[in-house]
Tab-separated table of C-alpha atoms in Angstrom:
chain	number	residue	atom	x	y	z
A	1	MET	CA	35.753	-14.743	14.678
A	2	ALA	CA	32.189	-15.660	13.718
A	3	ALA	CA	31.281	-15.268	10.063
A	4	LYS	CA	29.111	-12.266	9.233
A	5	SER	CA	25.492	-12.846	8.298
A	6	HIS	CA	24.577	-12.529	4.622
A	7	VAL	CA	21.804	-10.044	3.836
A	8	TRP	CA	20.289	-9.722	0.358
A	9	VAL	CA	18.497	-6.517	-0.699
A	10	SER	CA	16.236	-6.971	-3.720
A	11	ARG	CA	16.389	-3.376	-4.984
A	12	PRO	CA	18.682	-0.358	-4.762
A	13	LEU	CA	18.228	1.668	-1.566
A	14	PHE	CA	19.959	4.693	-0.070
A	15	ASP	CA	23.713	4.192	0.317
A	16	ASP	CA	23.908	5.607	3.826
A	17	VAL	CA	21.058	3.377	4.998
A	18	ILE	CA	22.695	0.296	3.488
A	19	ALA	CA	25.968	1.329	5.171
A	20	ARG	CA	24.347	0.710	8.548
A	21	LEU	CA	23.757	-2.891	7.492
A	22	ALA	CA	27.203	-3.266	5.964
A	23	ALA	CA	28.810	-2.365	9.282
A	24	HIS	CA	27.541	-5.676	10.690
A	25	CYS	CA	26.751	-7.928	7.706
A	26	GLU	CA	27.815	-8.999	4.263
A	27	VAL	CA	25.320	-7.176	2.040
A	28	ARG	CA	24.382	-7.875	-1.568
A	29	VAL	CA	22.193	-5.245	-3.233
A	30	GLU	CA	20.558	-5.785	-6.616
A	31	PRO	CA	21.683	-3.064	-9.052
A	32	ASP	CA	18.224	-2.200	-10.387
A	33	ASP	CA	14.508	-2.617	-9.714
A	34	GLU	CA	13.817	-5.167	-12.434
A	35	PRO	CA	11.711	-8.175	-11.316
A	36	LEU	CA	13.819	-11.273	-10.814
A	37	PRO	CA	13.005	-14.610	-12.449
A	38	SER	CA	11.712	-17.151	-9.960
A	39	ALA	CA	14.878	-19.247	-10.145
A	40	THR	CA	17.079	-16.219	-9.450
A	41	LEU	CA	14.906	-15.144	-6.537
A	42	SER	CA	15.101	-18.608	-4.988
A	43	ALA	CA	18.872	-18.661	-5.472
A	44	ARG	CA	19.303	-15.268	-3.780
A	45	LEU	CA	17.215	-16.364	-0.809
A	46	ALA	CA	19.147	-19.634	-0.576
A	47	GLU	CA	22.383	-17.657	-0.212
A	48	SER	CA	21.064	-15.390	2.539
A	49	ASP	CA	20.462	-15.303	6.280
A	50	ALA	CA	18.100	-12.337	5.923
A	51	ALA	CA	16.573	-10.356	3.073
A	52	ILE	CA	14.991	-6.980	2.397
A	53	VAL	CA	12.433	-7.199	-0.403
A	54	GLY	CA	10.189	-4.807	-2.310
A	55	PRO	CA	6.467	-4.292	-1.726
A	56	THR	CA	5.288	-6.530	-4.565
A	57	GLN	CA	7.839	-9.353	-4.281
A	58	ARG	CA	5.886	-12.599	-3.810
A	59	ILE	CA	7.535	-15.111	-1.515
A	60	GLY	CA	6.040	-18.381	-0.348
A	61	ALA	CA	6.913	-22.015	0.235
A	62	ALA	CA	8.394	-22.594	-3.235
A	63	GLU	CA	10.704	-19.572	-3.059
A	64	VAL	CA	12.163	-20.545	0.341
A	65	SER	CA	12.238	-24.316	-0.148
A	66	ALA	CA	16.023	-24.306	-0.635
A	67	ALA	CA	16.743	-21.395	1.735
A	68	ARG	CA	18.186	-23.394	4.622
A	69	HIS	CA	19.934	-20.420	6.218
A	70	LEU	CA	17.234	-17.822	5.665
A	71	ARG	CA	15.622	-16.759	8.929
A	72	PHE	CA	14.226	-13.276	8.305
A	73	ILE	CA	12.550	-11.222	5.542
A	74	ALA	CA	11.960	-7.488	5.910
A	75	LYS	CA	9.268	-6.164	3.618
A	76	LEU	CA	9.450	-2.581	2.376
A	77	GLY	CA	6.023	-0.995	2.922
A	78	VAL	CA	2.933	-1.699	4.977
A	79	GLY	CA	1.066	-4.335	2.961
A	80	TYR	CA	2.369	-7.871	3.227
A	81	ASP	CA	-0.212	-9.886	1.290
A	82	SER	CA	2.585	-10.888	-1.114
A	83	LEU	CA	4.250	-12.838	1.706
A	84	ASP	CA	2.829	-16.266	2.520
A	85	LEU	CA	3.130	-15.839	6.278
A	86	PRO	CA	1.919	-19.348	7.192
A	87	ALA	CA	4.506	-20.891	4.847
A	88	LEU	CA	7.273	-18.658	6.188
A	89	THR	CA	6.285	-19.454	9.752
A	90	ARG	CA	6.381	-23.192	9.100
A	91	ALA	CA	9.878	-22.710	7.703
A	92	GLY	CA	10.946	-20.761	10.790
A	93	ILE	CA	11.385	-17.516	8.847
A	94	GLY	CA	10.360	-14.295	10.543
A	95	ALA	CA	8.902	-11.414	8.547
A	96	SER	CA	8.379	-7.705	9.135
A	97	ASN	CA	6.853	-4.691	7.422
A	98	THR	CA	7.295	-0.925	7.833
A	99	PRO	CA	4.067	0.602	9.195
A	100	ASP	CA	3.524	4.158	10.469
A	101	VAL	CA	6.345	5.853	8.549
A	102	LEU	CA	4.219	6.390	5.419
A	103	ASN	CA	0.865	7.387	6.933
A	104	ASP	CA	1.063	11.087	6.117
A	105	SER	CA	2.504	10.795	2.625
A	106	VAL	CA	-0.194	8.279	1.622
A	107	ALA	CA	-2.900	10.463	3.179
A	108	ASP	CA	-1.635	13.474	1.199
A	109	PHE	CA	-1.655	11.448	-2.003
A	110	ALA	CA	-5.189	10.191	-1.358
A	111	TRP	CA	-6.296	13.822	-1.243
A	112	ALA	CA	-4.369	14.555	-4.435
A	113	LEU	CA	-6.312	11.795	-6.184
A	114	LEU	CA	-9.596	12.959	-4.641
A	115	LEU	CA	-9.189	16.522	-5.868
A	116	ASN	CA	-7.912	15.416	-9.252
A	117	ALA	CA	-10.786	13.012	-9.827
A	118	ALA	CA	-13.476	15.396	-8.539
A	119	ARG	CA	-12.258	18.342	-10.622
A	120	ARG	CA	-11.055	16.428	-13.734
A	121	VAL	CA	-7.551	17.865	-13.550
A	122	ASN	CA	-5.798	15.149	-15.578
A	123	ALA	CA	-8.401	15.196	-18.319
A	124	ALA	CA	-8.131	18.999	-18.605
A	125	ASP	CA	-4.340	18.751	-18.772
A	126	ARG	CA	-4.541	16.239	-21.635
A	127	TRP	CA	-7.119	18.417	-23.448
A	128	ILE	CA	-4.818	21.428	-23.372
A	129	ARG	CA	-1.760	19.421	-24.445
A	130	ALA	CA	-3.770	18.130	-27.411
A	131	GLY	CA	-4.135	21.748	-28.628
A	132	ASN	CA	-7.860	22.040	-27.961
A	133	TRP	CA	-7.984	25.412	-26.203
A	134	HIS	CA	-8.719	27.247	-29.437
A	135	LYS	CA	-12.240	26.016	-28.801
A	136	PRO	CA	-14.424	28.103	-26.456
A	137	VAL	CA	-14.970	26.764	-22.942
A	138	GLY	CA	-18.653	27.093	-22.133
A	139	MET	CA	-20.436	27.294	-18.798
A	140	GLY	CA	-21.466	23.680	-19.169
A	141	ASP	CA	-17.984	22.369	-19.954
A	142	TRP	CA	-15.498	20.773	-17.566
A	143	LEU	CA	-17.957	20.645	-14.706
A	144	GLY	CA	-16.562	18.819	-11.707
A	145	HIS	CA	-17.981	18.292	-8.239
A	146	ASP	CA	-17.208	20.194	-5.048
A	147	LEU	CA	-15.589	18.408	-2.124
A	148	TYR	CA	-15.886	21.381	0.225
A	149	GLY	CA	-18.762	20.904	2.655
A	150	GLY	CA	-19.554	17.426	1.340
A	151	THR	CA	-19.350	13.997	2.946
A	152	LEU	CA	-16.124	12.022	2.937
A	153	GLY	CA	-16.458	8.274	3.412
A	154	ILE	CA	-13.522	6.132	4.495
A	155	LEU	CA	-13.570	2.357	4.282
A	156	GLY	CA	-10.861	1.081	6.613
A	157	MET	CA	-10.009	3.400	9.486
A	158	GLY	CA	-6.477	2.438	10.437
A	159	ARG	CA	-3.640	4.915	10.830
A	160	ILE	CA	-3.764	6.051	7.194
A	161	GLY	CA	-7.546	6.339	7.209
A	162	ARG	CA	-7.384	8.491	10.320
A	163	ALA	CA	-4.740	10.731	8.712
A	164	ILE	CA	-7.018	11.171	5.691
A	165	ALA	CA	-9.942	12.031	7.977
A	166	ARG	CA	-7.994	14.699	9.861
A	167	ARG	CA	-7.195	16.464	6.578
A	168	ALA	CA	-10.924	16.775	5.832
A	169	ARG	CA	-11.223	19.550	8.414
A	170	GLY	CA	-9.729	22.033	5.966
A	171	PHE	CA	-12.549	21.240	3.530
A	172	GLU	CA	-15.202	21.336	6.277
A	173	MET	CA	-16.329	17.885	5.180
A	174	HIS	CA	-18.447	15.550	7.233
A	175	VAL	CA	-16.488	12.331	7.741
A	176	ILE	CA	-18.136	8.944	7.999
A	177	TYR	CA	-16.333	5.623	8.141
A	178	HIS	CA	-16.807	1.885	8.271
A	179	ASN	CA	-14.306	-0.491	9.804
A	180	ARG	CA	-14.239	-4.085	11.029
A	181	THR	CA	-14.414	-2.697	14.552
A	182	ARG	CA	-15.593	0.711	15.657
A	183	LEU	CA	-12.933	3.112	16.892
A	184	GLU	CA	-12.805	4.267	20.483
A	185	PRO	CA	-14.790	7.469	21.120
A	186	ALA	CA	-11.630	9.505	21.759
A	187	ILE	CA	-10.200	8.532	18.359
A	188	GLU	CA	-13.498	9.277	16.626
A	189	HIS	CA	-13.488	12.701	18.259
A	190	ASP	CA	-9.896	13.354	17.180
A	191	CYS	CA	-10.810	12.500	13.569
A	192	ALA	CA	-14.250	14.154	13.724
A	193	ALA	CA	-15.540	10.914	12.195
A	194	ARG	CA	-18.824	9.082	12.628
A	195	TYR	CA	-19.177	5.298	12.396
A	196	VAL	CA	-21.806	3.962	9.952
A	197	ASP	CA	-22.582	0.599	8.403
A	198	GLN	CA	-21.146	-0.144	4.991
A	199	ASP	CA	-24.415	0.409	3.137
A	200	THR	CA	-24.831	3.884	4.636
A	201	LEU	CA	-21.204	4.654	3.782
A	202	LEU	CA	-21.757	3.777	0.122
A	203	ARG	CA	-25.088	5.575	-0.232
A	204	THR	CA	-24.050	8.762	1.583
A	205	ALA	CA	-20.447	9.523	0.632
A	206	ASP	CA	-19.713	12.181	-1.966
A	207	ALA	CA	-16.138	10.872	-1.979
A	208	LEU	CA	-15.103	7.403	-0.857
A	209	VAL	CA	-11.520	6.442	-0.012
A	210	LEU	CA	-10.487	2.805	0.378
A	211	VAL	CA	-7.758	2.052	2.921
A	212	VAL	CA	-8.429	-1.608	3.746
A	213	PRO	CA	-5.804	-4.371	3.742
A	214	ARG	CA	-5.993	-7.036	1.075
A	215	THR	CA	-7.367	-10.217	2.591
A	216	PRO	CA	-9.765	-12.898	1.325
A	217	ALA	CA	-12.556	-10.941	3.052
A	218	THR	CA	-11.740	-7.686	1.236
A	219	HIS	CA	-11.257	-9.145	-2.251
A	220	HIS	CA	-13.600	-7.135	-4.514
A	221	ILE	CA	-15.195	-5.556	-1.450
A	222	ILE	CA	-16.221	-2.872	-3.938
A	223	GLY	CA	-17.935	-4.596	-6.834
A	224	ALA	CA	-20.881	-3.950	-9.139
A	225	ALA	CA	-23.474	-4.103	-6.354
A	226	GLU	CA	-21.541	-1.698	-4.128
A	227	LEU	CA	-20.868	0.748	-6.973
A	228	ALA	CA	-24.564	0.744	-7.837
A	229	ARG	CA	-25.347	2.010	-4.332
A	230	MET	CA	-23.021	5.010	-4.659
A	231	GLN	CA	-24.239	8.412	-5.784
A	232	PRO	CA	-23.711	9.257	-9.482
A	233	HIS	CA	-21.697	12.385	-8.578
A	234	ALA	CA	-19.419	10.481	-6.170
A	235	VAL	CA	-15.715	9.787	-6.684
A	236	LEU	CA	-13.858	6.688	-5.530
A	237	VAL	CA	-10.181	6.578	-4.527
A	238	ASN	CA	-8.168	3.426	-3.856
A	239	VAL	CA	-4.818	3.793	-2.096
A	240	ALA	CA	-5.196	0.433	-0.353
A	241	ARG	CA	-4.303	-2.668	-2.357
A	242	GLY	CA	-5.099	-3.926	-5.825
A	243	GLY	CA	-7.918	-6.442	-5.784
A	244	VAL	CA	-10.170	-4.722	-3.273
A	245	VAL	CA	-11.996	-3.151	-6.248
A	246	ASP	CA	-13.555	-5.118	-9.091
A	247	GLU	CA	-11.906	-3.132	-11.876
A	248	VAL	CA	-14.213	-4.455	-14.602
A	249	ALA	CA	-17.269	-3.288	-12.641
A	250	LEU	CA	-15.605	0.040	-11.895
A	251	ALA	CA	-14.776	0.662	-15.558
A	252	GLU	CA	-18.364	-0.111	-16.524
A	253	ALA	CA	-19.750	2.277	-13.885
A	254	LEU	CA	-17.395	5.071	-14.973
A	255	ALA	CA	-18.095	4.556	-18.669
A	256	ALA	CA	-21.851	4.679	-18.049
A	257	GLN	CA	-21.405	7.762	-15.813
A	258	ARG	CA	-23.023	5.966	-12.917
A	259	LEU	CA	-19.961	7.199	-11.001
A	260	ALA	CA	-18.390	10.599	-11.650
A	261	GLY	CA	-14.745	9.667	-11.260
A	262	ALA	CA	-12.081	7.568	-9.647
A	263	GLY	CA	-8.443	7.765	-8.608
A	264	LEU	CA	-6.449	4.544	-8.453
A	265	ASP	CA	-2.907	4.071	-7.180
A	266	VAL	CA	-3.105	0.264	-6.963
A	267	PHE	CA	-4.327	-2.423	-9.345
A	268	GLU	CA	-5.240	-6.070	-9.117
A	269	GLY	CA	-2.801	-7.235	-11.790
A	270	GLU	CA	-0.150	-4.551	-11.395
A	271	PRO	CA	1.920	-3.559	-13.184
A	272	ALA	CA	-0.803	-4.429	-15.706
A	273	VAL	CA	-3.839	-2.119	-15.742
A	274	HIS	CA	-7.201	-3.236	-17.065
A	275	PRO	CA	-7.464	-1.809	-20.617
A	276	ALA	CA	-11.011	-0.570	-20.028
A	277	LEU	CA	-9.668	1.812	-17.384
A	278	LEU	CA	-6.951	3.105	-19.700
A	279	ALA	CA	-9.583	4.220	-22.208
A	280	LEU	CA	-11.469	6.436	-19.732
A	281	ASP	CA	-10.968	10.143	-19.084
A	282	ASN	CA	-12.737	10.160	-15.711
A	283	VAL	CA	-10.230	7.981	-13.883
A	284	VAL	CA	-6.821	9.105	-12.597
A	285	LEU	CA	-4.149	6.391	-12.638
A	286	SER	CA	-0.832	6.335	-10.776
A	287	PRO	CA	1.743	3.514	-10.502
A	288	HIS	CA	1.538	2.582	-6.785
A	289	ILE	CA	3.398	5.716	-5.670
A	290	ALA	CA	1.264	7.026	-2.786
A	291	SER	CA	4.219	6.830	-0.397
A	292	ALA	CA	6.749	8.179	-2.889
A	293	THR	CA	8.382	11.117	-1.204
A	294	LEU	CA	12.096	11.283	-0.487
A	295	ALA	CA	11.636	11.507	3.271
A	296	THR	CA	9.131	8.663	3.392
A	297	HIS	CA	11.123	6.269	1.212
A	298	ARG	CA	14.197	6.944	3.311
A	299	ALA	CA	12.149	6.191	6.420
A	300	ILE	CA	10.799	2.961	4.892
A	301	ALA	CA	14.308	1.785	4.010
A	302	ALA	CA	15.596	2.706	7.463
A	303	ALA	CA	12.759	0.838	9.175
A	304	ALA	CA	13.449	-2.301	7.139
A	305	VAL	CA	17.138	-2.125	8.057
A	306	ASP	CA	16.218	-1.621	11.720
A	307	ASN	CA	14.133	-4.794	11.613
A	308	VAL	CA	16.950	-6.835	10.076
A	309	LEU	CA	19.568	-5.494	12.487
A	310	ALA	CA	17.291	-6.190	15.444
A	311	PHE	CA	16.717	-9.747	14.276
A	312	LEU	CA	20.474	-10.260	13.939
A	313	GLY	CA	21.035	-8.912	17.452
A	314	PHE	CA	22.185	-5.343	16.771
A	315	GLY	CA	20.863	-1.934	17.705
A	316	PRO	CA	18.415	-0.728	20.364
A	317	HIS	CA	15.850	-3.417	19.497
A	318	ALA	CA	18.365	-6.285	19.441
A	319	GLY	CA	16.516	-9.588	19.443
A	320	ARG	CA	13.116	-7.883	19.111
A	321	PRO	CA	12.366	-6.670	15.557
A	322	PRO	CA	9.967	-3.765	16.097
A	323	ASN	CA	7.579	-4.710	13.279
A	324	LEU	CA	7.615	-8.502	13.491
A	325	LEU	CA	4.538	-9.984	11.785
A	326	ASN	CA	4.862	-13.625	12.856
A	327	PRO	CA	6.612	-13.962	16.230
A	328	GLU	CA	5.776	-17.660	16.307
A	329	ALA	CA	8.249	-18.151	13.437
A	330	LEU	CA	11.148	-17.316	15.714
A	331	ARG	CA	10.042	-20.020	18.142
A	332	VAL	CA	9.903	-22.468	15.232
A	333	ALA	CA	13.384	-21.388	14.152
A	334	GLY	CA	14.698	-21.759	17.695
A	335	ASN	CA	13.333	-25.261	18.032
A	336	ALA	CA	14.736	-26.268	14.653
A	337	SER	CA	18.179	-24.929	15.520
A	338	ALA	CA	18.199	-26.837	18.750
A	339	ALA	CA	17.130	-30.055	17.065
A	340	ALA	CA	19.643	-30.125	14.233
A	341	PRO	CA	22.812	-28.291	13.163
A	342	GLN	CA	22.576	-26.042	10.123
A	343	PRO	CA	24.159	-27.424	6.930
A	344	PRO	CA	27.270	-25.647	5.693
A	345	ARG	CA	26.722	-22.633	3.449
A	346	PRO	CA	27.223	-23.537	-0.218
């Protein structure tokens, strides 16, 4: 009888979802969500044929240098900038992510941040908790900005961006967007969205939501110059990736009231947050939880397991992981296997 494949899971997941893996594989699940030291991470990967890793786990050439059996990594979540895909491909290691299953939960959360930032909900909550409501609230106090009937700008019009746009109908907002490529007319019609150049997007939007992937081209795509072109009453929301906003420039714009507010779910140095942002009352901060609903996290875990099982030859997608990011890696792995036998497992 052939030995079962070894699958390592870097964080606790749902027991019933893991049970689907355990029916076919030897599974090792880390007991908590604490970050692993680099040496421990490398050792876990070296012991595994496949792995399921968290959304911020960075894996590149150094981490897989001793992983002679490792052939597949399933990433939890959509973004995969923490995976060095070229390095994994050269090593013959396939990788996958879990798109689509979190579109609606992230879109809902983007609207939560939009409304919170525009109407200063968090700041008002803190003011009450501090015992300040013995003071009168005047007509000029706690003034926010209306979203209803305004213009919503979306930078990055993928599946999540389109879900955000569709929700704008309830607020009767005009939706404008900028993307690397313009959407097909039928999709624009479905989202009631109009394509504009990036400068028009910045100058016109009353609320701007960022939903772009993190790439070298999008690093600090919103910096001091871009913030200066936005309207002073505008709010900015980032549910994309840390690093697409220059957080120093954003803090300066918020402190000077050149921008009314912001809502941030992602940060360039997370889990660290720039201290200038922490000192401001007109920015809403959340710890990368836009997809955090029970149903969505179950779906993310299930999709990652589906990818691993498919890679290992099980399930309806056997041999064809549905969310494979680097199909060329499997060709590399196939050639390597044909050229030389695998060393024995330590």
